[in-house]
PDB file of N, CA and C in Angstrom:
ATOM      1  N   UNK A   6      -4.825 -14.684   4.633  1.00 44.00           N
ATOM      2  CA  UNK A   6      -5.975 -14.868   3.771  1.00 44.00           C
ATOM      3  C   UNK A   6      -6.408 -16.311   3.890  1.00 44.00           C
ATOM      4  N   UNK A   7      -7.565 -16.636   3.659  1.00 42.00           N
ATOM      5  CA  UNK A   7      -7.971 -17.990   3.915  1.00 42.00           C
ATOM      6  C   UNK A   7      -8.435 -18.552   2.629  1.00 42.00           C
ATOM      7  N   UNK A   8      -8.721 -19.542   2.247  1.00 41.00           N
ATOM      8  CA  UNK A   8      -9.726 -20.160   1.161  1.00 41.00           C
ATOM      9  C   UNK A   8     -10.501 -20.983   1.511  1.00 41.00           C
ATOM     10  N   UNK A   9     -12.100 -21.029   0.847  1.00 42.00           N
ATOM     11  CA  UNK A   9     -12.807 -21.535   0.863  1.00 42.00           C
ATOM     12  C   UNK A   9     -12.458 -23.166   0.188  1.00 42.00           C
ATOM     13  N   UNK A  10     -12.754 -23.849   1.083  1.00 45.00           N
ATOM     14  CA  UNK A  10     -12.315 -25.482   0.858  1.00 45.00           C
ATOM     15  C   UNK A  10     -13.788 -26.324   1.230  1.00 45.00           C
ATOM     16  N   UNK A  11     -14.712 -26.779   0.405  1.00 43.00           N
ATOM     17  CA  UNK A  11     -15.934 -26.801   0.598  1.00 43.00           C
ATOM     18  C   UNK A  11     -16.652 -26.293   2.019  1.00 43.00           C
ATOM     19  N   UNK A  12     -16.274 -26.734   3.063  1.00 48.00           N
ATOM     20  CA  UNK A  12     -16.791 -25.896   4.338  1.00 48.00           C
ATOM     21  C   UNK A  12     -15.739 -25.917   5.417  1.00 48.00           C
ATOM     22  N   UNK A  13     -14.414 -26.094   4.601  1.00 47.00           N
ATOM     23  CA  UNK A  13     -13.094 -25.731   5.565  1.00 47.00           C
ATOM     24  C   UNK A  13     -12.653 -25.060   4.826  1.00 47.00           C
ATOM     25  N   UNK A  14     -12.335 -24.193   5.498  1.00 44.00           N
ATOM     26  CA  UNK A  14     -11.293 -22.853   5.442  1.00 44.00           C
ATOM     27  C   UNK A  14      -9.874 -23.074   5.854  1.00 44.00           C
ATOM     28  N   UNK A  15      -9.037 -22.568   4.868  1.00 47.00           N
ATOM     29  CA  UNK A  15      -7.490 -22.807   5.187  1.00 47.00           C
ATOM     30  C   UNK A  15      -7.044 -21.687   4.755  1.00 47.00           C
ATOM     31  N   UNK A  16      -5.644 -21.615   5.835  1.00 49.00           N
ATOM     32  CA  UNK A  16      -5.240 -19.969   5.739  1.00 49.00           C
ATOM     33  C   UNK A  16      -4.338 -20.847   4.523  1.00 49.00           C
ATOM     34  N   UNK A  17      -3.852 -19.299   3.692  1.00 50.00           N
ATOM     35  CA  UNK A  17      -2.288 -19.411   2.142  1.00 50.00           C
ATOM     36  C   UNK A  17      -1.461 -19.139   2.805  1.00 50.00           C
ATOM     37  N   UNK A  18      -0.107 -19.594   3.089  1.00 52.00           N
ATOM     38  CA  UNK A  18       0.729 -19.450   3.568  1.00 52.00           C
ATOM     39  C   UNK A  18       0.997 -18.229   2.959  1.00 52.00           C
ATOM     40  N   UNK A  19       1.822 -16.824   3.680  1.00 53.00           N
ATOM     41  CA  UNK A  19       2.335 -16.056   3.570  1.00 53.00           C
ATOM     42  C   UNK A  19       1.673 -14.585   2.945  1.00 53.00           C
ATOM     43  N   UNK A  20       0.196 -15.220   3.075  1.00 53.00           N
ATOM     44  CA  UNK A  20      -0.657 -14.125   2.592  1.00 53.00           C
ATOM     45  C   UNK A  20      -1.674 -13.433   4.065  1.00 53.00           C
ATOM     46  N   UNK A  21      -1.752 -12.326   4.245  1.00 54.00           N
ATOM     47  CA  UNK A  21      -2.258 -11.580   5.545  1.00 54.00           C
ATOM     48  C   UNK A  21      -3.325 -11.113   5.034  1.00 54.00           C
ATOM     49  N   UNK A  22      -4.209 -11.449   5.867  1.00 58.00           N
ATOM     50  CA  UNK A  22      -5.620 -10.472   6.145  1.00 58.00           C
ATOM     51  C   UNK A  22      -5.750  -9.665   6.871  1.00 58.00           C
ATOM     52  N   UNK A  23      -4.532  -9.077   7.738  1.00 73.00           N
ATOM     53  CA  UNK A  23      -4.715  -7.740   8.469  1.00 73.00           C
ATOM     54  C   UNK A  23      -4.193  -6.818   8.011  1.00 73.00           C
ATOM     55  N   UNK A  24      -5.068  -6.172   7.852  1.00 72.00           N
ATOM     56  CA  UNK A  24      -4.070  -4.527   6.968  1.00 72.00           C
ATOM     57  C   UNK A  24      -3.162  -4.065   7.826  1.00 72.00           C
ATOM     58  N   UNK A  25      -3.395  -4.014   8.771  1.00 84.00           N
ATOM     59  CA  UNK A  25      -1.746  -3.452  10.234  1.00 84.00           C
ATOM     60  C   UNK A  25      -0.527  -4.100   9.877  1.00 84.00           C
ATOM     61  N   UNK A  26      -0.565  -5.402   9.030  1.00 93.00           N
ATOM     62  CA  UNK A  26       0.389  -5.741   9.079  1.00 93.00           C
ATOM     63  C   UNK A  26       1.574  -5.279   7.765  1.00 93.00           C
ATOM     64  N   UNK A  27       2.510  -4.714   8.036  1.00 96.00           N
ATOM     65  CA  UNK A  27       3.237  -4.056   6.903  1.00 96.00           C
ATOM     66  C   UNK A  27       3.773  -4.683   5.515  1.00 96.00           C
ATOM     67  N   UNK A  28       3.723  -4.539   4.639  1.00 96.00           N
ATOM     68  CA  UNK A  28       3.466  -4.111   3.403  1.00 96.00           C
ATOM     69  C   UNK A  28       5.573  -4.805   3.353  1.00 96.00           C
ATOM     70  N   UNK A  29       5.509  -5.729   2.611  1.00 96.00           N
ATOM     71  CA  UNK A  29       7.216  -6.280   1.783  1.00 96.00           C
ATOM     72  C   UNK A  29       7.107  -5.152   0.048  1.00 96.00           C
ATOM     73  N   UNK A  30       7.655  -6.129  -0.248  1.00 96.00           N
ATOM     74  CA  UNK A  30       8.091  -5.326  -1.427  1.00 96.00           C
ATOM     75  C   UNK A  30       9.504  -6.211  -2.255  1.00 96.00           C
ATOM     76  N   UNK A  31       8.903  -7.514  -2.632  1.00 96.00           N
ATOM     77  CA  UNK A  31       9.977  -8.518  -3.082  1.00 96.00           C
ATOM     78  C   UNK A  31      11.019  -8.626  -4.457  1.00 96.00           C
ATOM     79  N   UNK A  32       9.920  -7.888  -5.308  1.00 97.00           N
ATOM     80  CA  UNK A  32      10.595  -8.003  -6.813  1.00 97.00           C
ATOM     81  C   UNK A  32       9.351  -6.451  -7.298  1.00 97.00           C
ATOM     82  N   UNK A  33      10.840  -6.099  -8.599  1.00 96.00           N
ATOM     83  CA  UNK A  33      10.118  -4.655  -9.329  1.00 96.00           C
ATOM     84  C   UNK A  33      10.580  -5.263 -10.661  1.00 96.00           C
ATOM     85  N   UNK A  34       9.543  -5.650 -11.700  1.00 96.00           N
ATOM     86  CA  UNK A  34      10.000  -6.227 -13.007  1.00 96.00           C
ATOM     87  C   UNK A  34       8.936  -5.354 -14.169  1.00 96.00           C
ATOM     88  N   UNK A  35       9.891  -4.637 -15.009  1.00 96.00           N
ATOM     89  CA  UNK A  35      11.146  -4.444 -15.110  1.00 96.00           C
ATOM     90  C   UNK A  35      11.800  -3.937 -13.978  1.00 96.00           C
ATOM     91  N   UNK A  36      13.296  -4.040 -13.784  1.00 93.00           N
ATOM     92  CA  UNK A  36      13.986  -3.246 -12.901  1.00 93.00           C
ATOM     93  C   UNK A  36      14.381  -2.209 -13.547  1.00 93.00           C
ATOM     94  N   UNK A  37      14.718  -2.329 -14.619  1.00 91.00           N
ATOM     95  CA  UNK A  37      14.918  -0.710 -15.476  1.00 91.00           C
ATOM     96  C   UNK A  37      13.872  -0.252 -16.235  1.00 91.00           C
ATOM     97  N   UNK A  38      14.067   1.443 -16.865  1.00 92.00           N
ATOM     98  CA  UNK A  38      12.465   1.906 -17.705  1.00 92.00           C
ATOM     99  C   UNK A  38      13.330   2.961 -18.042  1.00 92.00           C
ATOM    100  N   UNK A  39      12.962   3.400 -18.991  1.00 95.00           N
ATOM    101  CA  UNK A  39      12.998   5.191 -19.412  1.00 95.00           C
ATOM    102  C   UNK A  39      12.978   6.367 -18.770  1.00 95.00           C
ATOM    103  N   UNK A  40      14.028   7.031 -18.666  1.00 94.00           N
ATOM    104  CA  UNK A  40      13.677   8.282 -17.979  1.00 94.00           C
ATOM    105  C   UNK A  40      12.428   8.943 -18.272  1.00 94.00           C
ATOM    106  N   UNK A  41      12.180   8.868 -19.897  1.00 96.00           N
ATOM    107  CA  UNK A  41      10.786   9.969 -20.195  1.00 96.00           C
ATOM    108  C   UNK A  41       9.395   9.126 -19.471  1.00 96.00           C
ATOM    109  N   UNK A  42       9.914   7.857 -18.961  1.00 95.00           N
ATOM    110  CA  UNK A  42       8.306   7.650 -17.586  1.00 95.00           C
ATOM    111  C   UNK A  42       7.413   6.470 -18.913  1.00 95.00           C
ATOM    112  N   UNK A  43       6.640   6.031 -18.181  1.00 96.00           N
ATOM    113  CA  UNK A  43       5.660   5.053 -19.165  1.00 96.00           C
ATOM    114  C   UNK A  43       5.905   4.058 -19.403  1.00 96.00           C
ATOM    115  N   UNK A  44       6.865   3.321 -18.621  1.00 96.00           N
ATOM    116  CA  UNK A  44       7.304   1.748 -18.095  1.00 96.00           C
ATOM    117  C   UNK A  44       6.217   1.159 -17.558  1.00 96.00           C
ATOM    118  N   UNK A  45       5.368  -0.141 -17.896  1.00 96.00           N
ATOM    119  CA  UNK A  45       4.713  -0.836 -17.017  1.00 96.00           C
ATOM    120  C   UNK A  45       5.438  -1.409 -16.153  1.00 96.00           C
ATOM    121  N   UNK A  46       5.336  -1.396 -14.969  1.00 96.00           N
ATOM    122  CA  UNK A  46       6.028  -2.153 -13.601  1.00 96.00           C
ATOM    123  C   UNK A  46       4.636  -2.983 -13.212  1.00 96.00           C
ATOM    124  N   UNK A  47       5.564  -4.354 -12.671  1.00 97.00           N
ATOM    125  CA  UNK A  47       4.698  -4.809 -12.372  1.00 97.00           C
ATOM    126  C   UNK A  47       5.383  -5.515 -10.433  1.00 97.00           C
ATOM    127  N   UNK A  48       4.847  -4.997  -9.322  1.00 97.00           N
ATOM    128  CA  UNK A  48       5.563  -4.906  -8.153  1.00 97.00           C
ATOM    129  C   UNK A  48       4.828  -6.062  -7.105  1.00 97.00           C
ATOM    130  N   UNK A  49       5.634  -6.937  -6.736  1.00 97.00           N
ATOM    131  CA  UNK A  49       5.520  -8.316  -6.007  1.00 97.00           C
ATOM    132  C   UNK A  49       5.755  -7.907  -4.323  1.00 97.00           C
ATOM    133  N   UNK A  50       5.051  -8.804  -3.570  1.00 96.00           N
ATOM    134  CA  UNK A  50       5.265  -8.710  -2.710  1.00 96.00           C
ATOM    135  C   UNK A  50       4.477  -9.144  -1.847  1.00 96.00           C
ATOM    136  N   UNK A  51       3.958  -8.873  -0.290  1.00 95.00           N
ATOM    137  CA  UNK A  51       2.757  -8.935   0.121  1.00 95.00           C
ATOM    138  C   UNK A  51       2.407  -7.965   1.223  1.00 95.00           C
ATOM    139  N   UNK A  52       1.089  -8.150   1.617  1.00 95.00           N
ATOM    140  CA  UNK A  52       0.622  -7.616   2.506  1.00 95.00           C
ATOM    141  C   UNK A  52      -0.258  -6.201   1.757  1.00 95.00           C
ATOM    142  N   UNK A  53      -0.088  -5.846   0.530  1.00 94.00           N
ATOM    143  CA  UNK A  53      -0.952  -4.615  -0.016  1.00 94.00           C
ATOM    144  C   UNK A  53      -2.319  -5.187   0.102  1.00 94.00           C
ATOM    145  N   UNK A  54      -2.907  -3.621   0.371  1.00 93.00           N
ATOM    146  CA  UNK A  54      -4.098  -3.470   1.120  1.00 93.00           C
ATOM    147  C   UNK A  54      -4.961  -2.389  -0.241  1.00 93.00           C
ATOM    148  N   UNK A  55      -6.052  -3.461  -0.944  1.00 90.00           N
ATOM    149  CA  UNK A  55      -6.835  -2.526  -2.014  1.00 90.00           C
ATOM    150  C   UNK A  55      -7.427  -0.830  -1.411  1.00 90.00           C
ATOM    151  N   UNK A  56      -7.584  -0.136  -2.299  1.00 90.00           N
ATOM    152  CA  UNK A  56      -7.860   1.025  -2.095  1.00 90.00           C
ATOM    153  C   UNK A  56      -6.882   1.328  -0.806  1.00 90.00           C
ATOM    154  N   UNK A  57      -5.727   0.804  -0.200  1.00 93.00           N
ATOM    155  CA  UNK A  57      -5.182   1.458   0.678  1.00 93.00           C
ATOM    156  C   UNK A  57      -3.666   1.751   0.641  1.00 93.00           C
ATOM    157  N   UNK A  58      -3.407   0.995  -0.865  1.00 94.00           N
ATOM    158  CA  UNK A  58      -1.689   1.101  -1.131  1.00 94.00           C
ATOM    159  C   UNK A  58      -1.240   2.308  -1.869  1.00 94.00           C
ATOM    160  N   UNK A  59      -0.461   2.791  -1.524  1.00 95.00           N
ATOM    161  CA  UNK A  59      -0.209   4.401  -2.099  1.00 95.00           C
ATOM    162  C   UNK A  59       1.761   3.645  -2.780  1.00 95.00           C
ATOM    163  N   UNK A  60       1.900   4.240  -4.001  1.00 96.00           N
ATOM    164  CA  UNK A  60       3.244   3.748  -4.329  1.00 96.00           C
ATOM    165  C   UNK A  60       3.898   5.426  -4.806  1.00 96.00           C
ATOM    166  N   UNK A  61       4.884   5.597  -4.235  1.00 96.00           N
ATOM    167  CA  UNK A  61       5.794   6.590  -5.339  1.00 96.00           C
ATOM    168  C   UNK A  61       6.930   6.017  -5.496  1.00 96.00           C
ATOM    169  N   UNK A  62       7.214   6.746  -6.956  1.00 95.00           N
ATOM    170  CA  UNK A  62       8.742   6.448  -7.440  1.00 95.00           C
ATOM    171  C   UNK A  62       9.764   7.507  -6.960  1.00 95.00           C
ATOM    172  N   UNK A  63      10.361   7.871  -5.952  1.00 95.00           N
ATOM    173  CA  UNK A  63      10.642   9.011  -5.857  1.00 95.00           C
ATOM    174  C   UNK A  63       9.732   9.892  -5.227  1.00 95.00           C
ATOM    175  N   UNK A  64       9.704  10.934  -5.123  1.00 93.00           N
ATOM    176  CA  UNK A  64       8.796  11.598  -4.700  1.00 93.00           C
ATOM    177  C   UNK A  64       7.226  11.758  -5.632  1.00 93.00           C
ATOM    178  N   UNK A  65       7.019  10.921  -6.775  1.00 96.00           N
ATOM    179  CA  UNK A  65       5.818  11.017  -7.470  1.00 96.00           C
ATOM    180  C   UNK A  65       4.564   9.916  -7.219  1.00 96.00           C
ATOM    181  N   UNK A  66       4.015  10.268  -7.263  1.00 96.00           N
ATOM    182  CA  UNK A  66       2.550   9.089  -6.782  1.00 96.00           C
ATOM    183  C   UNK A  66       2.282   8.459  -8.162  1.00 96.00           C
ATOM    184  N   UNK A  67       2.314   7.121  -7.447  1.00 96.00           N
ATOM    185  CA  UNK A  67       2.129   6.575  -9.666  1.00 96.00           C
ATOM    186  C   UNK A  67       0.263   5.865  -8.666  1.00 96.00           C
ATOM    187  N   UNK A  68      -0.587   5.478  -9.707  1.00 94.00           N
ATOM    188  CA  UNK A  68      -1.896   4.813  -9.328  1.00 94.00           C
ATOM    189  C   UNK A  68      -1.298   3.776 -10.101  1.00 94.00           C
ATOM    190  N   UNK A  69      -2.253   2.481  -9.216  1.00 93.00           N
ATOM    191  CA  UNK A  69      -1.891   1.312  -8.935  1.00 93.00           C
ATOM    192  C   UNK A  69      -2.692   0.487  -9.930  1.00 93.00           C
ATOM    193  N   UNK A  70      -2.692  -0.265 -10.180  1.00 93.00           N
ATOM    194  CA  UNK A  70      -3.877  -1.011 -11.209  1.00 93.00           C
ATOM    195  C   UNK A  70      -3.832  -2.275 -10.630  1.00 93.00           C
ATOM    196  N   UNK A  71      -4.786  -3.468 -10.950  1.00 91.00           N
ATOM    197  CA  UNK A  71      -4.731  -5.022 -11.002  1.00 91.00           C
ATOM    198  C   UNK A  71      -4.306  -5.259  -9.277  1.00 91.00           C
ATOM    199  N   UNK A  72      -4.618  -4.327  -8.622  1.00 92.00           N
ATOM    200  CA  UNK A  72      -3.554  -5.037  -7.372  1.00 92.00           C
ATOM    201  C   UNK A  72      -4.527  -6.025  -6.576  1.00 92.00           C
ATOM    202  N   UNK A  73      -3.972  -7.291  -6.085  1.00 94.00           N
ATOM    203  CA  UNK A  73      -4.091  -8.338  -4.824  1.00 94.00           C
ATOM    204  C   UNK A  73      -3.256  -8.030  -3.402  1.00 94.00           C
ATOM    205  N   UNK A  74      -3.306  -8.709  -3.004  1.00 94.00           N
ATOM    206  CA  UNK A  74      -2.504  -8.899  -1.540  1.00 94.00           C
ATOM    207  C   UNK A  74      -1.561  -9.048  -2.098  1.00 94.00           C
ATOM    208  N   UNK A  75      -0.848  -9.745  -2.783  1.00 96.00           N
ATOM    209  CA  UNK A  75       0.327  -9.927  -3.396  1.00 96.00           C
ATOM    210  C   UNK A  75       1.241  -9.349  -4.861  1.00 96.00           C
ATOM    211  N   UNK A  76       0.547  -8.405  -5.626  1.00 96.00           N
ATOM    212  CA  UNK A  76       0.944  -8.156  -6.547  1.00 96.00           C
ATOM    213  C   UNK A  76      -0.306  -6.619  -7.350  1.00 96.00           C
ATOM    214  N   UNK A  77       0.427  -5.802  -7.921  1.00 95.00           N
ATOM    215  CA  UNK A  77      -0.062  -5.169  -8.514  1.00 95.00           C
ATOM    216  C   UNK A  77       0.745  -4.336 -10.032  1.00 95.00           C
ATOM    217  N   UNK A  78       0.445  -3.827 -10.395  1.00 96.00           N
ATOM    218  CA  UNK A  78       1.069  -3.040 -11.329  1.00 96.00           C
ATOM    219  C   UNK A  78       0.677  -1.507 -11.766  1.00 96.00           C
ATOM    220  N   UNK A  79       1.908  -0.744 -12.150  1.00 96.00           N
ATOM    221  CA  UNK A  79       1.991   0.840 -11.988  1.00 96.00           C
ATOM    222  C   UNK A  79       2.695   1.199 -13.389  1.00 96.00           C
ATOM    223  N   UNK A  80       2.555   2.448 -13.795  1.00 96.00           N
ATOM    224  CA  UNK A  80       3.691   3.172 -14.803  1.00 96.00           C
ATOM    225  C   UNK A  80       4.010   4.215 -14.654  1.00 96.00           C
ATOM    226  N   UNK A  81       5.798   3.571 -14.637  1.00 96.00           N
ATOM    227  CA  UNK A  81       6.385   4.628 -14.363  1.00 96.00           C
ATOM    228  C   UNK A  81       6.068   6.389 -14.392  1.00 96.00           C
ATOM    229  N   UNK A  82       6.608   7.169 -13.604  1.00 96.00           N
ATOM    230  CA  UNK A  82       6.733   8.498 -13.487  1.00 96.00           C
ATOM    231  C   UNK A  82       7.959   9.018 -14.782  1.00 96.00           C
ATOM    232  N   UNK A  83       7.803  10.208 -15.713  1.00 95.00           N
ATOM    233  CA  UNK A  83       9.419  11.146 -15.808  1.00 95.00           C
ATOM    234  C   UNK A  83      10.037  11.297 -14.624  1.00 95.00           C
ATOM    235  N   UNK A  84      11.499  10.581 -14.743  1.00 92.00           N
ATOM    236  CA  UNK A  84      12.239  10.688 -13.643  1.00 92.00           C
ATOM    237  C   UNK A  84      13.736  10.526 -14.385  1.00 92.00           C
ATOM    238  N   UNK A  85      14.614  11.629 -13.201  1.00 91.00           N
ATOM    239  CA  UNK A  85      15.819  11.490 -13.424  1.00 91.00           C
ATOM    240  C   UNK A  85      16.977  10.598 -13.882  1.00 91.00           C
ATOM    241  N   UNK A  86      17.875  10.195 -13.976  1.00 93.00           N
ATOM    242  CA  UNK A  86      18.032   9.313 -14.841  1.00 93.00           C
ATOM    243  C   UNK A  86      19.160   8.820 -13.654  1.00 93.00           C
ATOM    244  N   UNK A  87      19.429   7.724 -13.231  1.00 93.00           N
ATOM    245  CA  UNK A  87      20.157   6.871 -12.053  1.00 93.00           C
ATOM    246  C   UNK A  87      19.007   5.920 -11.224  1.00 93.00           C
ATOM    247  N   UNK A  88      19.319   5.873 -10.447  1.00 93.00           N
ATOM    248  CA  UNK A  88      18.572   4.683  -9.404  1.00 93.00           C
ATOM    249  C   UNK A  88      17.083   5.512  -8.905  1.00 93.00           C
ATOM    250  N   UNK A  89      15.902   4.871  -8.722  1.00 93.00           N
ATOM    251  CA  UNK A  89      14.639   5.681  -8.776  1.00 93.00           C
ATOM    252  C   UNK A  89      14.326   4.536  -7.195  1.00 93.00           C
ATOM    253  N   UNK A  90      14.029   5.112  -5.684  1.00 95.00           N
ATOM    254  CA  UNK A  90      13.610   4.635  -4.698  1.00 95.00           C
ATOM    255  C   UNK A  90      11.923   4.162  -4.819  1.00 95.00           C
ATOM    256  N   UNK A  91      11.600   3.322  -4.542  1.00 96.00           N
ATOM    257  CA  UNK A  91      10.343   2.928  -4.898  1.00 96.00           C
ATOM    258  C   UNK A  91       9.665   2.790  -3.326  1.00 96.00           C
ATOM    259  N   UNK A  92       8.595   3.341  -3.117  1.00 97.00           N
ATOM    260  CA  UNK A  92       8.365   3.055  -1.627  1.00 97.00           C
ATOM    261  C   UNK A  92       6.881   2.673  -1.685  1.00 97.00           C
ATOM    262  N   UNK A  93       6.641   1.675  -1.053  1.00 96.00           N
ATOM    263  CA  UNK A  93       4.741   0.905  -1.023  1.00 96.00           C
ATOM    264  C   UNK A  93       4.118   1.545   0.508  1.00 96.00           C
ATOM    265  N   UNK A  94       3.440   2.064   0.502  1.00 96.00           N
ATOM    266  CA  UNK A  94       2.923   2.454   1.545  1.00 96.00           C
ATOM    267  C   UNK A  94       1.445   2.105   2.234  1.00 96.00           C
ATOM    268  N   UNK A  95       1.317   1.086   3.573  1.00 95.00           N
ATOM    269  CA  UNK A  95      -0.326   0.548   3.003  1.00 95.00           C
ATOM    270  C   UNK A  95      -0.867   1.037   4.966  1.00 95.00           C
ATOM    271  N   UNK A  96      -1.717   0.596   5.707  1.00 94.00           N
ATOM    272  CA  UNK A  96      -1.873   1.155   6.908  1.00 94.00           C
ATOM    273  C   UNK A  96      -1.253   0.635   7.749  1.00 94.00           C
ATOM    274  N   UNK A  97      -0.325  -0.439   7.484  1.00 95.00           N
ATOM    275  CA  UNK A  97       0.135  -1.249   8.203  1.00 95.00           C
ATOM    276  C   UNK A  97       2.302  -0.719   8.069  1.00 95.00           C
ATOM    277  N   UNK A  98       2.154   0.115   7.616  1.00 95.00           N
ATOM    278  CA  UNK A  98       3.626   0.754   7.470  1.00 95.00           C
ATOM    279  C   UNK A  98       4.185   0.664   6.179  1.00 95.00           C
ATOM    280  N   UNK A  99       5.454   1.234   5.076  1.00 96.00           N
ATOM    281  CA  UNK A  99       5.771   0.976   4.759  1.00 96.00           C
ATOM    282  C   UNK A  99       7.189  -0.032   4.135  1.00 96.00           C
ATOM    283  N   UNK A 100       7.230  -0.368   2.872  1.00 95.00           N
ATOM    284  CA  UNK A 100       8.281  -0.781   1.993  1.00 95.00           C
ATOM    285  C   UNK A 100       9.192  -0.273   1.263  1.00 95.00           C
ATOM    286  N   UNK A 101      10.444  -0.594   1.049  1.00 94.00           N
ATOM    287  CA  UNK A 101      11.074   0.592   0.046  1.00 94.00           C
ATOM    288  C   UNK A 101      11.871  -0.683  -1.055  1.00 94.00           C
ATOM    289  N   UNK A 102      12.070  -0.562  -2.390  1.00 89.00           N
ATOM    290  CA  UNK A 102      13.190  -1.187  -2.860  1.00 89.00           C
ATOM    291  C   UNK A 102      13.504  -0.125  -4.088  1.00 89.00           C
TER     292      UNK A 102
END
């Protein structure tokens, strides 16, 4: 990604403007939520691609809200009660944590 710097442009370190390029997945805060679902998560990382990041918890599709290249936020699915796989999926491949 670049920024406008009166008529120089400078790339942000560690932020991508190509959607090909795959999708991290650094921090999930909270790390824990309720089985009965309705946890705000809020999921770090980079490389998500607007209108192109698909997230499930498990096998459920949660919709994404607020998202940047670097950060967005979701709520939780009803889900079983132990460890829940989280996977970011954008055109550039996916993430799992």
């Amino acid at each position: 990604m670049q920024q406008q710097v009166g008529k120089v442009k400078r790339a942000i370190p560690g932020v991508s403007t190509n959607p090909s390029d795959p999708p991290t997945l650094a921090d999930i805060t909270p790390a824990h939520g309720p089985v009965a679902g309705g946890q705000a998560v809020t999921l770090t990382g980079t490389n998500f691609v607007g209108g192109q990041t698909t997230v499930l918890f498990d096998a459920a599709l949660v919709a994404t809200t607020n998202l940047t290249t670097t950060q967005f936020n979701v709520t939780t699915p009803v889900h079983a009660a132990g460890a829940v796989v989280v996977t970011v999926t954008t055109p550039g491949g996916q993430a799992n944590g």
